[in-house]
Tab-separated table of C-alpha atoms in Angstrom:
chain	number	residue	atom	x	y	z
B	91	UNK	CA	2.208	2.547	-0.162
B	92	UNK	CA	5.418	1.132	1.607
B	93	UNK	CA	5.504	0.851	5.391
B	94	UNK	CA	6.983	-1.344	8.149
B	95	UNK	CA	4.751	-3.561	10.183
B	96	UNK	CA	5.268	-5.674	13.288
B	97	UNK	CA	4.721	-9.025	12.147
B	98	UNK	CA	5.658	-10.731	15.480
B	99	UNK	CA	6.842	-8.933	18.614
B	100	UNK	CA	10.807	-10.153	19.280
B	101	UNK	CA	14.093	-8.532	19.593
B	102	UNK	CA	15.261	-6.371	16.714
B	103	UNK	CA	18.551	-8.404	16.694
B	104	UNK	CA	17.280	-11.717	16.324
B	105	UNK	CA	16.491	-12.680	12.472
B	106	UNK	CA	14.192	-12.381	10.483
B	107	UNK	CA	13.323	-9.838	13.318
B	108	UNK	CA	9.891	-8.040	13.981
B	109	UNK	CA	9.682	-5.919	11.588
B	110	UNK	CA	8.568	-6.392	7.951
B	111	UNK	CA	8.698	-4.013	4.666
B	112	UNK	CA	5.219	-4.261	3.584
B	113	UNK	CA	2.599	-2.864	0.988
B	114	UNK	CA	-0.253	-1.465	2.717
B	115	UNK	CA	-2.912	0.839	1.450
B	116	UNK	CA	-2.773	4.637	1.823
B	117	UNK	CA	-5.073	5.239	4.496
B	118	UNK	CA	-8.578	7.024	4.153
B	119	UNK	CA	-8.750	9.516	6.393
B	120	UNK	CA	-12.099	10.092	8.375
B	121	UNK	CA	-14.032	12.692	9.002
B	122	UNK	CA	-11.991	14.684	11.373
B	123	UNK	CA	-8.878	13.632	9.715
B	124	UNK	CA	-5.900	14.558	7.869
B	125	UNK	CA	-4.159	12.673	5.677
B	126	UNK	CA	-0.220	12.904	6.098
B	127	UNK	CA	2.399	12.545	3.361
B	128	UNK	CA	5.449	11.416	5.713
B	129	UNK	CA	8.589	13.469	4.950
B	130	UNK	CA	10.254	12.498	8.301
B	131	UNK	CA	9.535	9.973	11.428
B	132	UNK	CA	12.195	9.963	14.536
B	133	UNK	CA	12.748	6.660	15.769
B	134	UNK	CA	11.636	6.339	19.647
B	135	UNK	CA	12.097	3.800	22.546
B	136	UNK	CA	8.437	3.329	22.444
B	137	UNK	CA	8.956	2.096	19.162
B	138	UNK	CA	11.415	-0.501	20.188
B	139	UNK	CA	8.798	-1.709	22.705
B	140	UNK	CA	6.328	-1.730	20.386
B	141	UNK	CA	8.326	-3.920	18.027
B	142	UNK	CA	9.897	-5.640	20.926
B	143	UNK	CA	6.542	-6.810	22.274
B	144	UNK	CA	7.132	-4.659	25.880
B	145	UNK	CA	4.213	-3.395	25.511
B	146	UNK	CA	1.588	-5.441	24.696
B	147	UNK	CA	-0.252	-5.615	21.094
B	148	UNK	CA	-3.108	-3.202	20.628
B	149	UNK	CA	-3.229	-3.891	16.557
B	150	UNK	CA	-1.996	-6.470	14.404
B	151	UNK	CA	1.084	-5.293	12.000
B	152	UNK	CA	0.699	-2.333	13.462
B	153	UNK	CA	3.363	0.610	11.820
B	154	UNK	CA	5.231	2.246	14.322
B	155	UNK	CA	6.142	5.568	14.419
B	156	UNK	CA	4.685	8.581	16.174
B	157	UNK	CA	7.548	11.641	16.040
B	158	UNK	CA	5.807	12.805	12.226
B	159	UNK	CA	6.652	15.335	10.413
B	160	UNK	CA	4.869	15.257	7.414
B	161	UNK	CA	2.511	17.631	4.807
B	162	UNK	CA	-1.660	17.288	4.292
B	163	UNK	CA	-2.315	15.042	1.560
B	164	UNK	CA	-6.027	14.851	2.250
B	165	UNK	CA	-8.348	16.389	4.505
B	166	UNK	CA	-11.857	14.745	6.319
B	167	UNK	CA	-14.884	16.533	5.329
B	168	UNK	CA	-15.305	18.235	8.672
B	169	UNK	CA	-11.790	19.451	9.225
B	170	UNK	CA	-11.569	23.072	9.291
B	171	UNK	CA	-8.533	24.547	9.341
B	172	UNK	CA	-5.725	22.900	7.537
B	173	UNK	CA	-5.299	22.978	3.535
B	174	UNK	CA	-3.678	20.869	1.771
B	175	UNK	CA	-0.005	21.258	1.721
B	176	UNK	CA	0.630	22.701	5.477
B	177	UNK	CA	3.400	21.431	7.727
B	178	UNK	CA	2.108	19.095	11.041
B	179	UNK	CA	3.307	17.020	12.851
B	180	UNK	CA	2.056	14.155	14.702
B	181	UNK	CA	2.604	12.955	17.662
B	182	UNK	CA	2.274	9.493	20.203
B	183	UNK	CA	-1.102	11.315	21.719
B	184	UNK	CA	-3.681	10.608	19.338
B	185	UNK	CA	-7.275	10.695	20.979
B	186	UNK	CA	-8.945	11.024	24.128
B	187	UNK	CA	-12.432	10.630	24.972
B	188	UNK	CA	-13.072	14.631	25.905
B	189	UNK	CA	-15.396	13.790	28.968
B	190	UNK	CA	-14.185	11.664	31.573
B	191	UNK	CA	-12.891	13.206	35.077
B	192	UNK	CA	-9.165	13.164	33.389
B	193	UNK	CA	-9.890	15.182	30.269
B	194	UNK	CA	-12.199	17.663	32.422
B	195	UNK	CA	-9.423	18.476	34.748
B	196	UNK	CA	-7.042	19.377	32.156
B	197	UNK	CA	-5.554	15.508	32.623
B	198	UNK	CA	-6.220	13.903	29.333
B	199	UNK	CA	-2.492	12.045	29.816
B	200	UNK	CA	-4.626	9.683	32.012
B	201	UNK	CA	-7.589	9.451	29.497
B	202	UNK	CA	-9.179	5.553	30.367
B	203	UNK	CA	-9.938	5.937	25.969
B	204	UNK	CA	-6.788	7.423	25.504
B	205	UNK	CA	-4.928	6.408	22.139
B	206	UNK	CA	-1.757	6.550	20.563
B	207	UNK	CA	-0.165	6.863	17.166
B	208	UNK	CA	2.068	4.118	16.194
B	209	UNK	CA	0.153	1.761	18.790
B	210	UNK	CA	-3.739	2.034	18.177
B	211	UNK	CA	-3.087	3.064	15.109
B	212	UNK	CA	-1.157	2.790	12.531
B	213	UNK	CA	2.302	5.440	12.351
B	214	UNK	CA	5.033	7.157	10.358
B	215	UNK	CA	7.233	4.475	9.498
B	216	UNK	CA	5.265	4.661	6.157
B	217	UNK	CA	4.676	6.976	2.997
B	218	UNK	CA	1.372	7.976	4.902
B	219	UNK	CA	0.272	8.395	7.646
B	220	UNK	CA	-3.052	9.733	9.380
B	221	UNK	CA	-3.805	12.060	12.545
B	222	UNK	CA	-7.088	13.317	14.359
B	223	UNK	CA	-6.957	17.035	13.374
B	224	UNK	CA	-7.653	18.064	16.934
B	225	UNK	CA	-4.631	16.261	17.914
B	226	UNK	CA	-1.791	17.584	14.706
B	227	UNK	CA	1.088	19.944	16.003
B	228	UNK	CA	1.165	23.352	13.341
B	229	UNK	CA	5.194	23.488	13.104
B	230	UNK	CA	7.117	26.347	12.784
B	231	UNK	CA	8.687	27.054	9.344
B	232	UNK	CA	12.230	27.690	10.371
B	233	UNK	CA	13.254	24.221	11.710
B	234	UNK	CA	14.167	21.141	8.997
B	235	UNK	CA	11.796	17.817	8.757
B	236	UNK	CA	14.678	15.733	10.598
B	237	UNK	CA	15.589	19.004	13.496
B	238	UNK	CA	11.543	18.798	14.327
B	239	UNK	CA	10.790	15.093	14.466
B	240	UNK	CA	12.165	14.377	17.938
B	241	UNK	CA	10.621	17.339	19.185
B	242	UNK	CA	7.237	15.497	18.712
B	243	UNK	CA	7.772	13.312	21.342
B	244	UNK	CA	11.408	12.488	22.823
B	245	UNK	CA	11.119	16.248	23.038
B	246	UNK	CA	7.613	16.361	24.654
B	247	UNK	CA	7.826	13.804	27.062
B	248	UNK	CA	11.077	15.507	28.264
B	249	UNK	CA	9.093	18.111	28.867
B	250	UNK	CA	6.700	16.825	30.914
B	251	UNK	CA	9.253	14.657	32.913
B	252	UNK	CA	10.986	17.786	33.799
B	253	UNK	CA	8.063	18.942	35.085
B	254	UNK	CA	7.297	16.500	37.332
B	255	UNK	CA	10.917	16.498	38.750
B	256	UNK	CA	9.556	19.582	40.476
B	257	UNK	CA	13.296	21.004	40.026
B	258	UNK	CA	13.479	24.612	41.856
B	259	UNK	CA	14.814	27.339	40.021
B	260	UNK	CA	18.771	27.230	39.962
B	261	UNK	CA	18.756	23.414	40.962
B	262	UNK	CA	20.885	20.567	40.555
B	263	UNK	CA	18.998	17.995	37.840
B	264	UNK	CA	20.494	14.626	37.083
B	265	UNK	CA	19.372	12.615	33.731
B	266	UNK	CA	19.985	8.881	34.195
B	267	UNK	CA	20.060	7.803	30.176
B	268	UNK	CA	21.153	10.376	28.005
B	269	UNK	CA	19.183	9.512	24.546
B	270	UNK	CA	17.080	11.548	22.161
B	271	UNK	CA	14.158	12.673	25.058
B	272	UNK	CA	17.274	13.378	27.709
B	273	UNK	CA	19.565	15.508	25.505
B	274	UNK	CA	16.380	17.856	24.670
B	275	UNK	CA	15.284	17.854	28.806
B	276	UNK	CA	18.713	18.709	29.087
B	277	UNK	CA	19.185	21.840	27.071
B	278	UNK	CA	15.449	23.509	28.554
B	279	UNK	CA	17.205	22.719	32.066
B	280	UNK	CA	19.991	24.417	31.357
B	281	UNK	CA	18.725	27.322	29.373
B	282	UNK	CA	16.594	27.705	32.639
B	283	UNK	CA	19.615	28.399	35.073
B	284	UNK	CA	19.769	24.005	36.441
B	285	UNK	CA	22.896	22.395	37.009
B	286	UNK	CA	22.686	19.309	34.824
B	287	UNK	CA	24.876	15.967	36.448
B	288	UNK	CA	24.029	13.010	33.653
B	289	UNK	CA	24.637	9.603	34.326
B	290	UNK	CA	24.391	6.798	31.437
B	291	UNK	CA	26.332	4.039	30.029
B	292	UNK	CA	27.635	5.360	26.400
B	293	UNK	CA	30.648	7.465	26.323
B	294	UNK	CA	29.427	9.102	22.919
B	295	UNK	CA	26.255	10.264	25.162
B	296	UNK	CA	28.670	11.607	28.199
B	297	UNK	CA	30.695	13.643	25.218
B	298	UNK	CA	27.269	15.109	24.184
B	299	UNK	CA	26.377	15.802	27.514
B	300	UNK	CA	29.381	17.450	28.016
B	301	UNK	CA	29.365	19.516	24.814
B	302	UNK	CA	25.459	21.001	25.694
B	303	UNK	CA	26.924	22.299	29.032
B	304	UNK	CA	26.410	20.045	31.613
B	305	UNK	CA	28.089	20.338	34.257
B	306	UNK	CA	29.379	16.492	35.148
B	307	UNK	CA	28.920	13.250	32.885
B	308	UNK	CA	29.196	9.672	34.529
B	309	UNK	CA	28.227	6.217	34.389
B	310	UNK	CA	24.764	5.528	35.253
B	311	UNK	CA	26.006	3.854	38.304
B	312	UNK	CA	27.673	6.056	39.850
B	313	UNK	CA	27.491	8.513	42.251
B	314	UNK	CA	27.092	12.557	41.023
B	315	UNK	CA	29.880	15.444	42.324
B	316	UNK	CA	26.921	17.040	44.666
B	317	UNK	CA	23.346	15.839	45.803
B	318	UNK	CA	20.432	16.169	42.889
B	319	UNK	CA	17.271	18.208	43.999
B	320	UNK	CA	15.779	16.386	41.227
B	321	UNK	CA	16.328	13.213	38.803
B	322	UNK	CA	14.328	12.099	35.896
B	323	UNK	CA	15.325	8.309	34.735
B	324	UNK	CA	14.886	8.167	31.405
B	325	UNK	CA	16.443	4.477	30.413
B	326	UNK	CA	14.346	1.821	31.170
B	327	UNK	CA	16.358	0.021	33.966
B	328	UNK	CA	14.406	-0.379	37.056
B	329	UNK	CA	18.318	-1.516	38.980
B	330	UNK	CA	18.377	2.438	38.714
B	331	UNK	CA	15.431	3.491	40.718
B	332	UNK	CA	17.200	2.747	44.258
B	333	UNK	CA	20.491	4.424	42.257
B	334	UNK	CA	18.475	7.619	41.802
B	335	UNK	CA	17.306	7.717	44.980
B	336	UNK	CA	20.553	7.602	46.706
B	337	UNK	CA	21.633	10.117	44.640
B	338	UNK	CA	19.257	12.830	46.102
B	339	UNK	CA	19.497	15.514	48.345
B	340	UNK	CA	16.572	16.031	51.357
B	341	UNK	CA	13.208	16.537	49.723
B	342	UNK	CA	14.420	15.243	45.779
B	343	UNK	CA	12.040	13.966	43.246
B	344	UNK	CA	12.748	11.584	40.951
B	345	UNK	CA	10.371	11.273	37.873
B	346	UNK	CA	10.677	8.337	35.854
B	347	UNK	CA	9.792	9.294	32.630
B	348	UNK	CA	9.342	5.844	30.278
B	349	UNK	CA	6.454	4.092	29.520
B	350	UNK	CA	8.418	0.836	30.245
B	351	UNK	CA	10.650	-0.282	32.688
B	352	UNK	CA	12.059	-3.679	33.879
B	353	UNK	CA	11.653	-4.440	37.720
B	354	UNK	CA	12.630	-2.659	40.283
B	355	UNK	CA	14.233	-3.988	43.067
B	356	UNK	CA	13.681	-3.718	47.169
B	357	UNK	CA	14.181	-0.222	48.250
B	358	UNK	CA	15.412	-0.019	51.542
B	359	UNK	CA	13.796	2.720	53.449
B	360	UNK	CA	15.977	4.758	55.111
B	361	UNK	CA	18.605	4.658	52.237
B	362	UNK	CA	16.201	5.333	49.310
B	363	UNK	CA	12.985	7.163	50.260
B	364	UNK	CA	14.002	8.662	53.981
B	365	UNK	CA	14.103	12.639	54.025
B	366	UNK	CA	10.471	12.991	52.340
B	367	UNK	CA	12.083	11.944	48.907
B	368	UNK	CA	9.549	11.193	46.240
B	369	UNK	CA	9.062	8.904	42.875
B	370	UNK	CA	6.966	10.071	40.282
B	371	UNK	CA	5.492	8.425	37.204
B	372	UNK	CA	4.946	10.270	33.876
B	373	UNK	CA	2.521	8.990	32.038
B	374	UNK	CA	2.001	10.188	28.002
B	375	UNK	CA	1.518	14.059	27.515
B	376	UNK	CA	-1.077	17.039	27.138
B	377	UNK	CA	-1.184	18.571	23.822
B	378	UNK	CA	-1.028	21.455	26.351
B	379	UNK	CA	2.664	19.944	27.067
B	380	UNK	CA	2.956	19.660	23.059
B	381	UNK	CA	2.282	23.336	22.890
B	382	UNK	CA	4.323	24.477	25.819
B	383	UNK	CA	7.366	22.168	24.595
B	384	UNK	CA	7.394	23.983	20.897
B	385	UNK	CA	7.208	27.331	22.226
B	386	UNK	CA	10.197	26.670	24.890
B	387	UNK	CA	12.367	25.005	21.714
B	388	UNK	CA	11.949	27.947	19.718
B	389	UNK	CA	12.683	30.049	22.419
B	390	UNK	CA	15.781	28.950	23.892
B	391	UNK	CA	16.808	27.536	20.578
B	392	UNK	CA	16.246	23.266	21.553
B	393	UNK	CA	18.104	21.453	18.745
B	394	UNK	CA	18.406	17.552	18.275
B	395	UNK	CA	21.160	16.061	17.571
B	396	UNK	CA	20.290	13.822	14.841
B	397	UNK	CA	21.221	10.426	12.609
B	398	UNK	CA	19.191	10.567	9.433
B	399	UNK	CA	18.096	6.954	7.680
B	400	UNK	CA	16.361	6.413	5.075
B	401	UNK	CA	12.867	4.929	5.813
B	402	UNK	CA	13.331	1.838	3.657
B	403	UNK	CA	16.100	1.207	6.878
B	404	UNK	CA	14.227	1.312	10.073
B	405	UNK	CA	14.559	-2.202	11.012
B	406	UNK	CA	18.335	-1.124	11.091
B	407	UNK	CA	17.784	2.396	12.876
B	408	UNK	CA	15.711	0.276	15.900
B	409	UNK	CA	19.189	-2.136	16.178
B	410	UNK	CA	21.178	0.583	16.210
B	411	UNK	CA	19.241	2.561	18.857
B	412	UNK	CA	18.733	-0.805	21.405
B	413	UNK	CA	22.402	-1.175	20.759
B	414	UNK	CA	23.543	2.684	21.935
B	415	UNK	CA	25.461	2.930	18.583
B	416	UNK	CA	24.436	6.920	18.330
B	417	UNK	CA	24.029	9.546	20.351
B	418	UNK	CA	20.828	11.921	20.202
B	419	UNK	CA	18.195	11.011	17.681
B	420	UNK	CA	17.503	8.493	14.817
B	421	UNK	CA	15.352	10.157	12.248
B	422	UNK	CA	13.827	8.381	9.476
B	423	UNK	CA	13.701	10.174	6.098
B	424	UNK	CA	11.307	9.100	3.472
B	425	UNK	CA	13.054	7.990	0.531
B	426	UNK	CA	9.751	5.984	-0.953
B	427	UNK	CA	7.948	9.225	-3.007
């Protein structure tokens, strides 16, 4: 099959870059395995740091990819369930060890022997893919390939960021990035009675913002119209933290929801964390979150907005997205079989 691989971690811009278009074999799937035909694969930030080398190497030439939406091609001998031909999709949480303290307490986000798609293991920026069956999202038949892919994880870790924002019912929520994971937060917020304030760089994401209903859209450096009871900081610029901070009211959370982030600088105490205000981490997802996330979509009708490219043009679709040259989502769509 055809797939991408990180040959060497670097920036996207720099040539030949990271990426390379590579044969690989279809993948075997094991026992408690299904084998994926990739029809679509949304193009994340984790990705970029994967290629980018932010995060540090877990396999060689590893494929990225882990927002899959895809068919079974091939099922492990112990999979029950699935048949050949159903919808999944697959997602950045691949395994977790089952026993440990985490995974007992319904925390398997913070799973020691967690692992993730795209990472650990090879993703969906290929014809195939594979995916734990345990850990495969059924998808609803209603919703295209490139609608569903950023659900699978922009849309999921949104989720869980929101969550940990603590925002009270009727509050005032402030996004600091407005990408593919914010612009999904942002519609659940709002569907849920919040006042949504976003704050990023791009003025094609402040005309989105604007567009799903939110209520003010500024650069990330400035100041919102009224206090925040909550942020969530979804670009990875630690110069924002102390921002954020400033920007909430008595008792405000701010929940930073990447899984990288450059420095942060000195916060000053009685301008940034005074008044019992908080900073939380997220930190990957349930498949309970999964779950919870796909239900709340379908009910208050989530949609992405969404740049389809053809798979044989990822190395492109990662440029593009590091560069802020789209709002939403980049989707990948197989064009290889």
């Amino acid at each position: 099959m055809r797939a991408w691989a990180v040959a060497a971690p670097g920036p996207v811009e720099e040539e030949p870059g990271p990426l390379r278009f590579v044969e690989k074999p279809v993948p075997v799937p094991g026992d408690d395995e299904l084998l994926v035909r990739v029809r679509a694969c949304g193009v994340c930030r984790t990705d970029l740091h994967v290629a980018e080398g932010d995060l540090p190497v877990r396999r060689e030439t590893v494929t990225p990819g882990h927002e899959v939406v895809g068919v079974v091609a091939g099922l492990g001998s112990a999979v029950r369930g699935f048949t050949a031909g159903d919808r999944v999709g697959v997602a950045w949480l691949r395994g977790t060890c089952g026993t440990c303290a985490y995974c007992t307490r319904g925390a398997e986000n913070l799973c020691p022997r967690s692992r993730y798609t795209g990472w650990d293991a090879d993703g969906g920026y290929a014809e195939y893919t594979t995916v734990p069956a345990a850990f495969a999202y059924r998808l609803p038949g209603d919703l295209a390939d490139v609608a569903l892919a950023p659900l699978l994880c922009a849309g999921i870790i949104g989720h869980r960021a929101l969550k940990r924002a603590a925002l009270p019912p009727g509050g005032r929520l402030g996004l600091y990035g407005f990408g593919g994971s914010a612009h999904l937060c942002a519609q659940v917020a709002l569907a849920e009675g919040a006042t949504v304030h976003v704050l990023t760089r791009g003025a094609a994401a402040r005309r989105l913002a604007l567009d799903l209903g939110a209520a003010s859209a500024r650069d990330a450096y400035a100041m919102p119209p009224e206090p925040l009871d909550s942020a969530i900081l979804f670009a990875p610029v630690g110069d924002l933290v102390p921002v954020a901070l400033r920007a909430l009211d008595r008792g405000g959370v701010l929940s930073i929801a990447g899984i990288h982030l450059s420095d942060v600088p000195p916060l000053h105490y009685e301008s940034d964390l005074f008044y019992e205000k908080e900073v939380r981490s997220v930190t990957s997802n349930t498949r309970e979150d999964g779950r919870e996330f796909l239900a709340l979509a379908a009910r208050h009708g989530v949609h992405a907005t969404t740049h389809a490219y053809p798979l044989s043009r990822a190395a492109q679709a990662l440029r593009d997205l590091k560069d802020g040259r789209f709002d939403g989502a980049a989707v990948l769509v197989n064009d290889l079989s």
